[in-house]
Amino acid sequence: MKQIPDIPLSEQIRSEANLWAIVLTDDPDNDLLKQDFAAWYAASPLHAQAWRETLHTWSLTGQTTPAFAHVSLPAKSRKPLKKIHRSRVLAKSLPIALAAAACAGLWLGFPAIQTAAMADHRTAVGQNSRIVLSDGSVVTLGGHSAIVVHYSAERRNVTLLAGEALFDVRHDPRRPFQVKAGILQARDIGTRFDIRMDSTQIRVDVQDGRVGVSRQMEPSLPETRLGPGDELALDLQTGKISCTIVDPDRIGAWRDGTLVVENDTSDHVIATLRRYYPGFILTPFPERKLHRIGGLYNLHDIPSALRAVLMPAGGTVHRLGTHFMIVVPTSAHDLLN
């Protein structure tokens, strides 16, 4: 039998599938909810296709345990309901739930799948991993991070695909060690250094030794030399590079479950907390103001850490079931009432 190709799906259908993933994860044994889901699933072949894609995407990202994946569908589902019951199960506000579903769809999109397919080494959410490379250099990956290793007789190249990694490099002048992270390239000159990358920033922190940092594809720009305690941050939106001084002893403290923040923006800190939370931290409100913060945050208690991050700005955390937290600025509090 010839297989029927998949049809391009609308964003509405994708969001509905993600929303069902949310409610079924939080209440997988609810029989009424299963019936409503079965009615939605049977209403259109596009719904079934969207559900298959949702299951496949969630399984690749490893973002949270897909408890809903094993929901059994009745042989004969009843007619689709005019109004399904997901709103009463999820939260007080359906607009918030829909915003969460839309954000989840973006978070579970193509980049995460591509990273999983390309990586030589990667970690799940909340997992750190120590990797010894063939030359004796050690890479410690933070939560939800990934690297590709390209070693040859002449060079040692590592690409950070996502997240954060601490490099303890065994120096070899005959085989340069370079790390690529987005548009930045860090060249080891015998050192221990940390690189973090999210959607808005790439940051390099040097704990020991020296590192030369340059921009890929721009050889005319001079290399920036960093020593112990130096931090370089590249803003991916403006292209601006800033340098500051940090405590070398606190670099890589995340390996022991402590996130050390010194004058960073709340969004950058939230991006790090996402990699340690076995669920989703959503920021659906574009009017949210960014604040610079500092402190020590416990990576073993992400809800408390997130509340501490938001406290200076007066924001709050809204829990949506057991797997989702939504960052709510003061200006959006009324949406939850």
Tab-separated table of N, CA and C in Angstrom, residues 40-141:
chain	number	residue	atom	x	y	z
A	40	TRP	N	-11.318	14.530	19.859
A	40	TRP	CA	-10.491	15.461	19.080
A	40	TRP	C	-9.614	14.701	18.091
A	41	TYR	N	-9.001	13.611	18.538
A	41	TYR	CA	-8.096	12.812	17.711
A	41	TYR	C	-8.811	12.259	16.484
A	42	ALA	N	-10.078	11.803	16.684
A	42	ALA	CA	-10.826	11.171	15.600
A	42	ALA	C	-11.514	12.164	14.682
A	43	ALA	N	-11.548	13.426	15.073
A	43	ALA	CA	-12.302	14.417	14.302
A	43	ALA	C	-11.676	14.715	12.947
A	44	SER	N	-10.358	14.499	12.808
A	44	SER	CA	-9.698	14.825	11.550
A	44	SER	C	-8.384	14.054	11.436
A	45	PRO	N	-8.046	13.570	10.232
A	45	PRO	CA	-6.728	12.949	10.039
A	45	PRO	C	-5.580	13.907	10.368
A	46	LEU	N	-5.822	15.208	10.227
A	46	LEU	CA	-4.791	16.182	10.562
A	46	LEU	C	-4.500	16.193	12.057
A	47	HIS	N	-5.533	15.928	12.874
A	47	HIS	CA	-5.316	15.841	14.316
A	47	HIS	C	-4.413	14.659	14.649
A	48	ALA	N	-4.677	13.522	14.005
A	48	ALA	CA	-3.843	12.339	14.239
A	48	ALA	C	-2.403	12.590	13.800
A	49	GLN	N	-2.241	13.256	12.673
A	49	GLN	CA	-0.908	13.585	12.192
A	49	GLN	C	-0.194	14.524	13.159
A	50	ALA	N	-0.905	15.544	13.648
A	50	ALA	CA	-0.312	16.488	14.600
A	50	ALA	C	0.102	15.780	15.881
A	51	TRP	N	-0.706	14.822	16.310
A	51	TRP	CA	-0.389	14.088	17.540
A	51	TRP	C	0.861	13.235	17.364
A	52	ARG	N	0.988	12.581	16.204
A	52	ARG	CA	2.189	11.781	15.945
A	52	ARG	C	3.440	12.660	15.965
A	53	GLU	N	3.332	13.823	15.336
A	53	GLU	CA	4.483	14.726	15.308
A	53	GLU	C	4.816	15.241	16.705
A	54	THR	N	3.793	15.509	17.504
A	54	THR	CA	4.024	15.976	18.877
A	54	THR	C	4.749	14.929	19.703
A	55	LEU	N	4.299	13.681	19.610
A	55	LEU	CA	4.960	12.600	20.348
A	55	LEU	C	6.410	12.452	19.913
A	56	HIS	N	6.636	12.524	18.606
A	56	HIS	CA	7.991	12.356	18.087
A	56	HIS	C	8.902	13.485	18.570
A	57	THR	N	8.402	14.703	18.539
A	57	THR	CA	9.211	15.858	18.950
A	57	THR	C	9.535	15.809	20.426
A	58	TRP	N	8.545	15.520	21.262
A	58	TRP	CA	8.793	15.454	22.705
A	58	TRP	C	9.806	14.365	23.033
A	59	SER	N	9.739	13.235	22.347
A	59	SER	CA	10.667	12.145	22.641
A	59	SER	C	12.094	12.505	22.255
A	60	LEU	N	12.271	13.286	21.187
A	60	LEU	CA	13.611	13.681	20.756
A	60	LEU	C	14.244	14.703	21.679
A	61	THR	N	13.462	15.648	22.147
A	61	THR	CA	14.025	16.716	22.979
A	61	THR	C	14.358	16.239	24.381
A	62	GLY	N	13.659	15.232	24.883
A	62	GLY	CA	13.894	14.776	26.249
A	62	GLY	C	13.558	15.811	27.279
A	63	GLN	N	12.698	16.757	26.920
A	63	GLN	CA	12.411	17.877	27.821
A	63	GLN	C	11.613	17.452	29.038
A	64	THR	N	10.716	16.515	28.881
A	64	THR	CA	9.949	16.023	30.020
A	64	THR	C	9.430	14.629	29.700
A	65	THR	N	9.137	13.848	30.696
A	65	THR	CA	8.666	12.489	30.456
A	65	THR	C	7.282	12.514	29.814
A	66	PRO	N	7.141	11.945	28.620
A	66	PRO	CA	5.848	12.001	27.930
A	66	PRO	C	4.862	10.987	28.479
A	67	ALA	N	4.337	11.254	29.676
A	67	ALA	CA	3.387	10.319	30.274
A	67	ALA	C	2.170	10.124	29.393
A	68	PHE	N	1.823	11.151	28.617
A	68	PHE	CA	0.643	11.084	27.763
A	68	PHE	C	0.850	10.156	26.577
A	69	ALA	N	2.093	9.747	26.318
A	69	ALA	CA	2.369	8.960	25.121
A	69	ALA	C	1.676	7.605	25.146
A	70	HIS	N	1.349	7.132	26.333
A	70	HIS	CA	0.769	5.801	26.458
A	70	HIS	C	-0.745	5.846	26.681
A	71	VAL	N	-1.345	7.016	26.451
A	71	VAL	CA	-2.793	7.115	26.585
A	71	VAL	C	-3.443	6.248	25.512
A	72	SER	N	-4.291	5.321	25.941
A	72	SER	CA	-4.938	4.417	24.991
A	72	SER	C	-6.217	5.055	24.465
A	73	LEU	N	-6.439	4.902	23.168
A	73	LEU	CA	-7.622	5.454	22.543
A	73	LEU	C	-8.700	4.381	22.451
A	74	PRO	N	-9.970	4.682	22.789
A	74	PRO	CA	-11.036	3.711	22.648
A	74	PRO	C	-11.207	3.300	21.198
A	75	ALA	N	-11.644	2.067	20.976
A	75	ALA	CA	-11.846	1.580	19.615
A	75	ALA	C	-12.841	2.450	18.877
A	76	LYS	N	-13.904	2.857	19.546
A	76	LYS	CA	-14.898	3.745	18.960
A	76	LYS	C	-15.052	4.957	19.871
A	77	SER	N	-14.598	6.067	19.389
A	77	SER	CA	-14.707	7.277	20.199
A	77	SER	C	-16.040	7.936	19.932
A	78	ARG	N	-16.543	8.637	20.949
A	78	ARG	CA	-17.823	9.292	20.777
A	78	ARG	C	-17.669	10.525	19.912
A	79	LYS	N	-18.743	11.136	19.496
A	79	LYS	CA	-18.696	12.287	18.613
A	79	LYS	C	-17.951	13.439	19.277
A	80	PRO	N	-17.273	14.217	18.451
A	80	PRO	CA	-16.543	15.353	19.035
A	80	PRO	C	-17.465	16.275	19.810
A	81	LEU	N	-16.987	16.703	20.959
A	81	LEU	CA	-17.769	17.626	21.772
A	81	LEU	C	-17.650	19.036	21.222
A	82	LYS	N	-18.699	19.820	21.415
A	82	LYS	CA	-18.644	21.201	20.981
A	82	LYS	C	-17.622	21.981	21.788
A	83	LYS	N	-17.469	21.582	23.028
A	83	LYS	CA	-16.518	22.285	23.890
A	83	LYS	C	-15.838	21.257	24.781
A	84	ILE	N	-14.561	21.031	24.541
A	84	ILE	CA	-13.854	20.036	25.338
A	84	ILE	C	-13.543	20.600	26.714
A	85	HIS	N	-13.175	19.699	27.632
A	85	HIS	CA	-13.072	20.064	29.044
A	85	HIS	C	-11.667	20.466	29.471
A	86	ARG	N	-10.766	20.697	28.518
A	86	ARG	CA	-9.382	20.935	28.922
A	86	ARG	C	-9.209	22.178	29.776
A	87	SER	N	-10.084	23.181	29.585
A	87	SER	CA	-9.904	24.428	30.344
A	87	SER	C	-10.113	24.213	31.829
A	88	ARG	N	-11.047	23.328	32.210
A	88	ARG	CA	-11.289	23.146	33.642
A	88	ARG	C	-10.192	22.322	34.292
A	89	VAL	N	-9.458	21.564	33.483
A	89	VAL	CA	-8.388	20.741	34.038
A	89	VAL	C	-7.099	21.526	34.153
A	90	LEU	N	-6.843	22.382	33.162
A	90	LEU	CA	-5.559	23.066	33.111
A	90	LEU	C	-5.391	24.153	34.163
A	91	ALA	N	-6.159	25.197	34.036
A	91	ALA	CA	-5.937	26.354	34.904
A	91	ALA	C	-7.157	27.246	34.847
A	92	LYS	N	-7.097	28.333	35.615
A	92	LYS	CA	-8.225	29.253	35.663
A	92	LYS	C	-8.398	30.004	34.348
A	93	SER	N	-7.311	30.246	33.638
A	93	SER	CA	-7.371	31.100	32.461
A	93	SER	C	-7.001	30.344	31.211
A	94	LEU	N	-7.962	30.155	30.275
A	94	LEU	CA	-7.672	29.476	29.029
A	94	LEU	C	-6.698	30.250	28.156
A	95	PRO	N	-6.762	31.603	28.089
A	95	PRO	CA	-5.752	32.313	27.294
A	95	PRO	C	-4.331	32.012	27.736
A	96	ILE	N	-4.139	31.887	29.057
A	96	ILE	CA	-2.806	31.542	29.537
A	96	ILE	C	-2.422	30.148	29.064
A	97	ALA	N	-3.371	29.207	29.113
A	97	ALA	CA	-3.081	27.846	28.677
A	97	ALA	C	-2.719	27.809	27.194
A	98	LEU	N	-3.445	28.567	26.377
A	98	LEU	CA	-3.154	28.590	24.952
A	98	LEU	C	-1.798	29.230	24.686
A	99	ALA	N	-1.471	30.277	25.440
A	99	ALA	CA	-0.149	30.893	25.293
A	99	ALA	C	0.933	29.887	25.648
A	100	ALA	N	0.672	29.105	26.694
A	100	ALA	CA	1.640	28.085	27.090
A	100	ALA	C	1.821	27.055	25.998
A	101	ALA	N	0.716	26.642	25.389
A	101	ALA	CA	0.806	25.655	24.317
A	101	ALA	C	1.594	26.202	23.137
A	102	ALA	N	1.366	27.461	22.789
A	102	ALA	CA	2.090	28.062	21.675
A	102	ALA	C	3.580	28.137	21.971
A	103	CYS	N	3.931	28.556	23.195
A	103	CYS	CA	5.340	28.634	23.575
A	103	CYS	C	5.972	27.249	23.591
A	104	ALA	N	5.214	26.260	24.068
A	104	ALA	CA	5.733	24.897	24.094
A	104	ALA	C	6.032	24.425	22.688
A	105	GLY	N	5.167	24.793	21.741
A	105	GLY	CA	5.395	24.405	20.364
A	105	GLY	C	6.695	24.975	19.831
A	106	LEU	N	6.998	26.227	20.170
A	106	LEU	CA	8.245	26.836	19.732
A	106	LEU	C	9.434	26.177	20.409
A	107	TRP	N	9.308	25.905	21.712
A	107	TRP	CA	10.414	25.316	22.475
A	107	TRP	C	10.738	23.910	21.992
A	108	LEU	N	9.715	23.193	21.498
A	108	LEU	CA	9.910	21.826	21.053
A	108	LEU	C	10.143	21.734	19.556
A	109	GLY	N	10.576	22.823	18.931
A	109	GLY	CA	10.650	22.868	17.491
A	109	GLY	C	11.906	22.268	16.910
A	110	PHE	N	12.163	22.633	15.654
A	110	PHE	CA	13.221	22.034	14.865
A	110	PHE	C	14.602	22.144	15.482
A	111	PRO	N	15.016	23.282	16.071
A	111	PRO	CA	16.382	23.351	16.593
A	111	PRO	C	16.714	22.241	17.585
A	112	ALA	N	15.789	21.909	18.466
A	112	ALA	CA	16.053	20.855	19.445
A	112	ALA	C	16.226	19.506	18.769
A	113	ILE	N	15.413	19.234	17.746
A	113	ILE	CA	15.533	17.971	17.021
A	113	ILE	C	16.861	17.913	16.283
A	114	GLN	N	17.226	19.019	15.644
A	114	GLN	CA	18.476	19.074	14.902
A	114	GLN	C	19.667	18.864	15.836
A	115	THR	N	19.640	19.478	17.016
A	115	THR	CA	20.721	19.310	17.981
A	115	THR	C	20.859	17.855	18.397
A	116	ALA	N	19.732	17.202	18.680
A	116	ALA	CA	19.763	15.796	19.089
A	116	ALA	C	20.367	14.921	18.006
A	117	ALA	N	20.100	15.253	16.746
A	117	ALA	CA	20.598	14.437	15.645
A	117	ALA	C	22.091	14.651	15.400
A	118	MET	N	22.599	15.859	15.643
A	118	MET	CA	23.981	16.196	15.320
A	118	MET	C	24.966	15.867	16.429
A	119	ALA	N	24.527	15.848	17.672
A	119	ALA	CA	25.434	15.819	18.819
A	119	ALA	C	26.200	14.509	18.942
A	120	ASP	N	27.474	14.624	19.321
A	120	ASP	CA	28.259	13.455	19.734
A	120	ASP	C	28.030	13.157	21.212
A	121	HIS	N	27.838	14.217	21.989
A	121	HIS	CA	27.560	14.068	23.425
A	121	HIS	C	26.478	15.082	23.784
A	122	ARG	N	25.481	14.659	24.557
A	122	ARG	CA	24.441	15.580	24.989
A	122	ARG	C	23.887	15.126	26.327
A	123	THR	N	23.257	16.047	27.015
A	123	THR	CA	22.674	15.755	28.320
A	123	THR	C	21.185	16.053	28.293
A	124	ALA	N	20.459	15.384	29.174
A	124	ALA	CA	19.039	15.649	29.336
A	124	ALA	C	18.859	16.857	30.251
A	125	VAL	N	17.640	17.306	30.385
A	125	VAL	CA	17.335	18.425	31.271
A	125	VAL	C	17.732	18.063	32.705
A	126	GLY	N	18.450	18.971	33.365
A	126	GLY	CA	18.830	18.750	34.751
A	126	GLY	C	19.998	17.801	34.940
A	127	GLN	N	20.587	17.302	33.867
A	127	GLN	CA	21.676	16.328	33.964
A	127	GLN	C	23.003	16.976	33.591
A	128	ASN	N	24.036	16.785	34.419
A	128	ASN	CA	25.394	17.161	34.066
A	128	ASN	C	26.172	15.902	33.710
A	129	SER	N	27.155	16.043	32.838
A	129	SER	CA	27.914	14.864	32.414
A	129	SER	C	29.375	15.234	32.205
A	130	ARG	N	30.276	14.410	32.739
A	130	ARG	CA	31.727	14.612	32.584
A	130	ARG	C	32.236	13.685	31.485
A	131	ILE	N	32.868	14.279	30.464
A	131	ILE	CA	33.314	13.530	29.293
A	131	ILE	C	34.821	13.691	29.151
A	132	VAL	N	35.532	12.579	29.080
A	132	VAL	CA	36.978	12.610	28.856
A	132	VAL	C	37.226	12.358	27.371
A	133	LEU	N	37.827	13.336	26.702
A	133	LEU	CA	38.103	13.217	25.277
A	133	LEU	C	39.359	12.387	25.044
A	134	SER	N	39.600	12.046	23.797
A	134	SER	CA	40.674	11.096	23.474
A	134	SER	C	42.063	11.610	23.825
A	135	ASP	N	42.244	12.932	23.923
A	135	ASP	CA	43.554	13.496	24.257
A	135	ASP	C	43.719	13.716	25.755
A	136	GLY	N	42.713	13.360	26.547
A	136	GLY	CA	42.777	13.557	27.989
A	136	GLY	C	42.109	14.829	28.460
A	137	SER	N	41.726	15.713	27.549
A	137	SER	CA	40.965	16.898	27.941
A	137	SER	C	39.599	16.476	28.454
A	138	VAL	N	39.046	17.281	29.366
A	138	VAL	CA	37.766	16.932	30.003
A	138	VAL	C	36.741	18.020	29.699
A	139	VAL	N	35.550	17.592	29.304
A	139	VAL	CA	34.440	18.503	29.079
A	139	VAL	C	33.317	18.119	30.041
A	140	THR	N	32.822	19.093	30.809
A	140	THR	CA	31.666	18.860	31.664
A	140	THR	C	30.486	19.600	31.052
A	141	LEU	N	29.478	18.829	30.635
A	141	LEU	CA	28.292	19.417	30.028
A	141	LEU	C	27.266	19.735	31.098
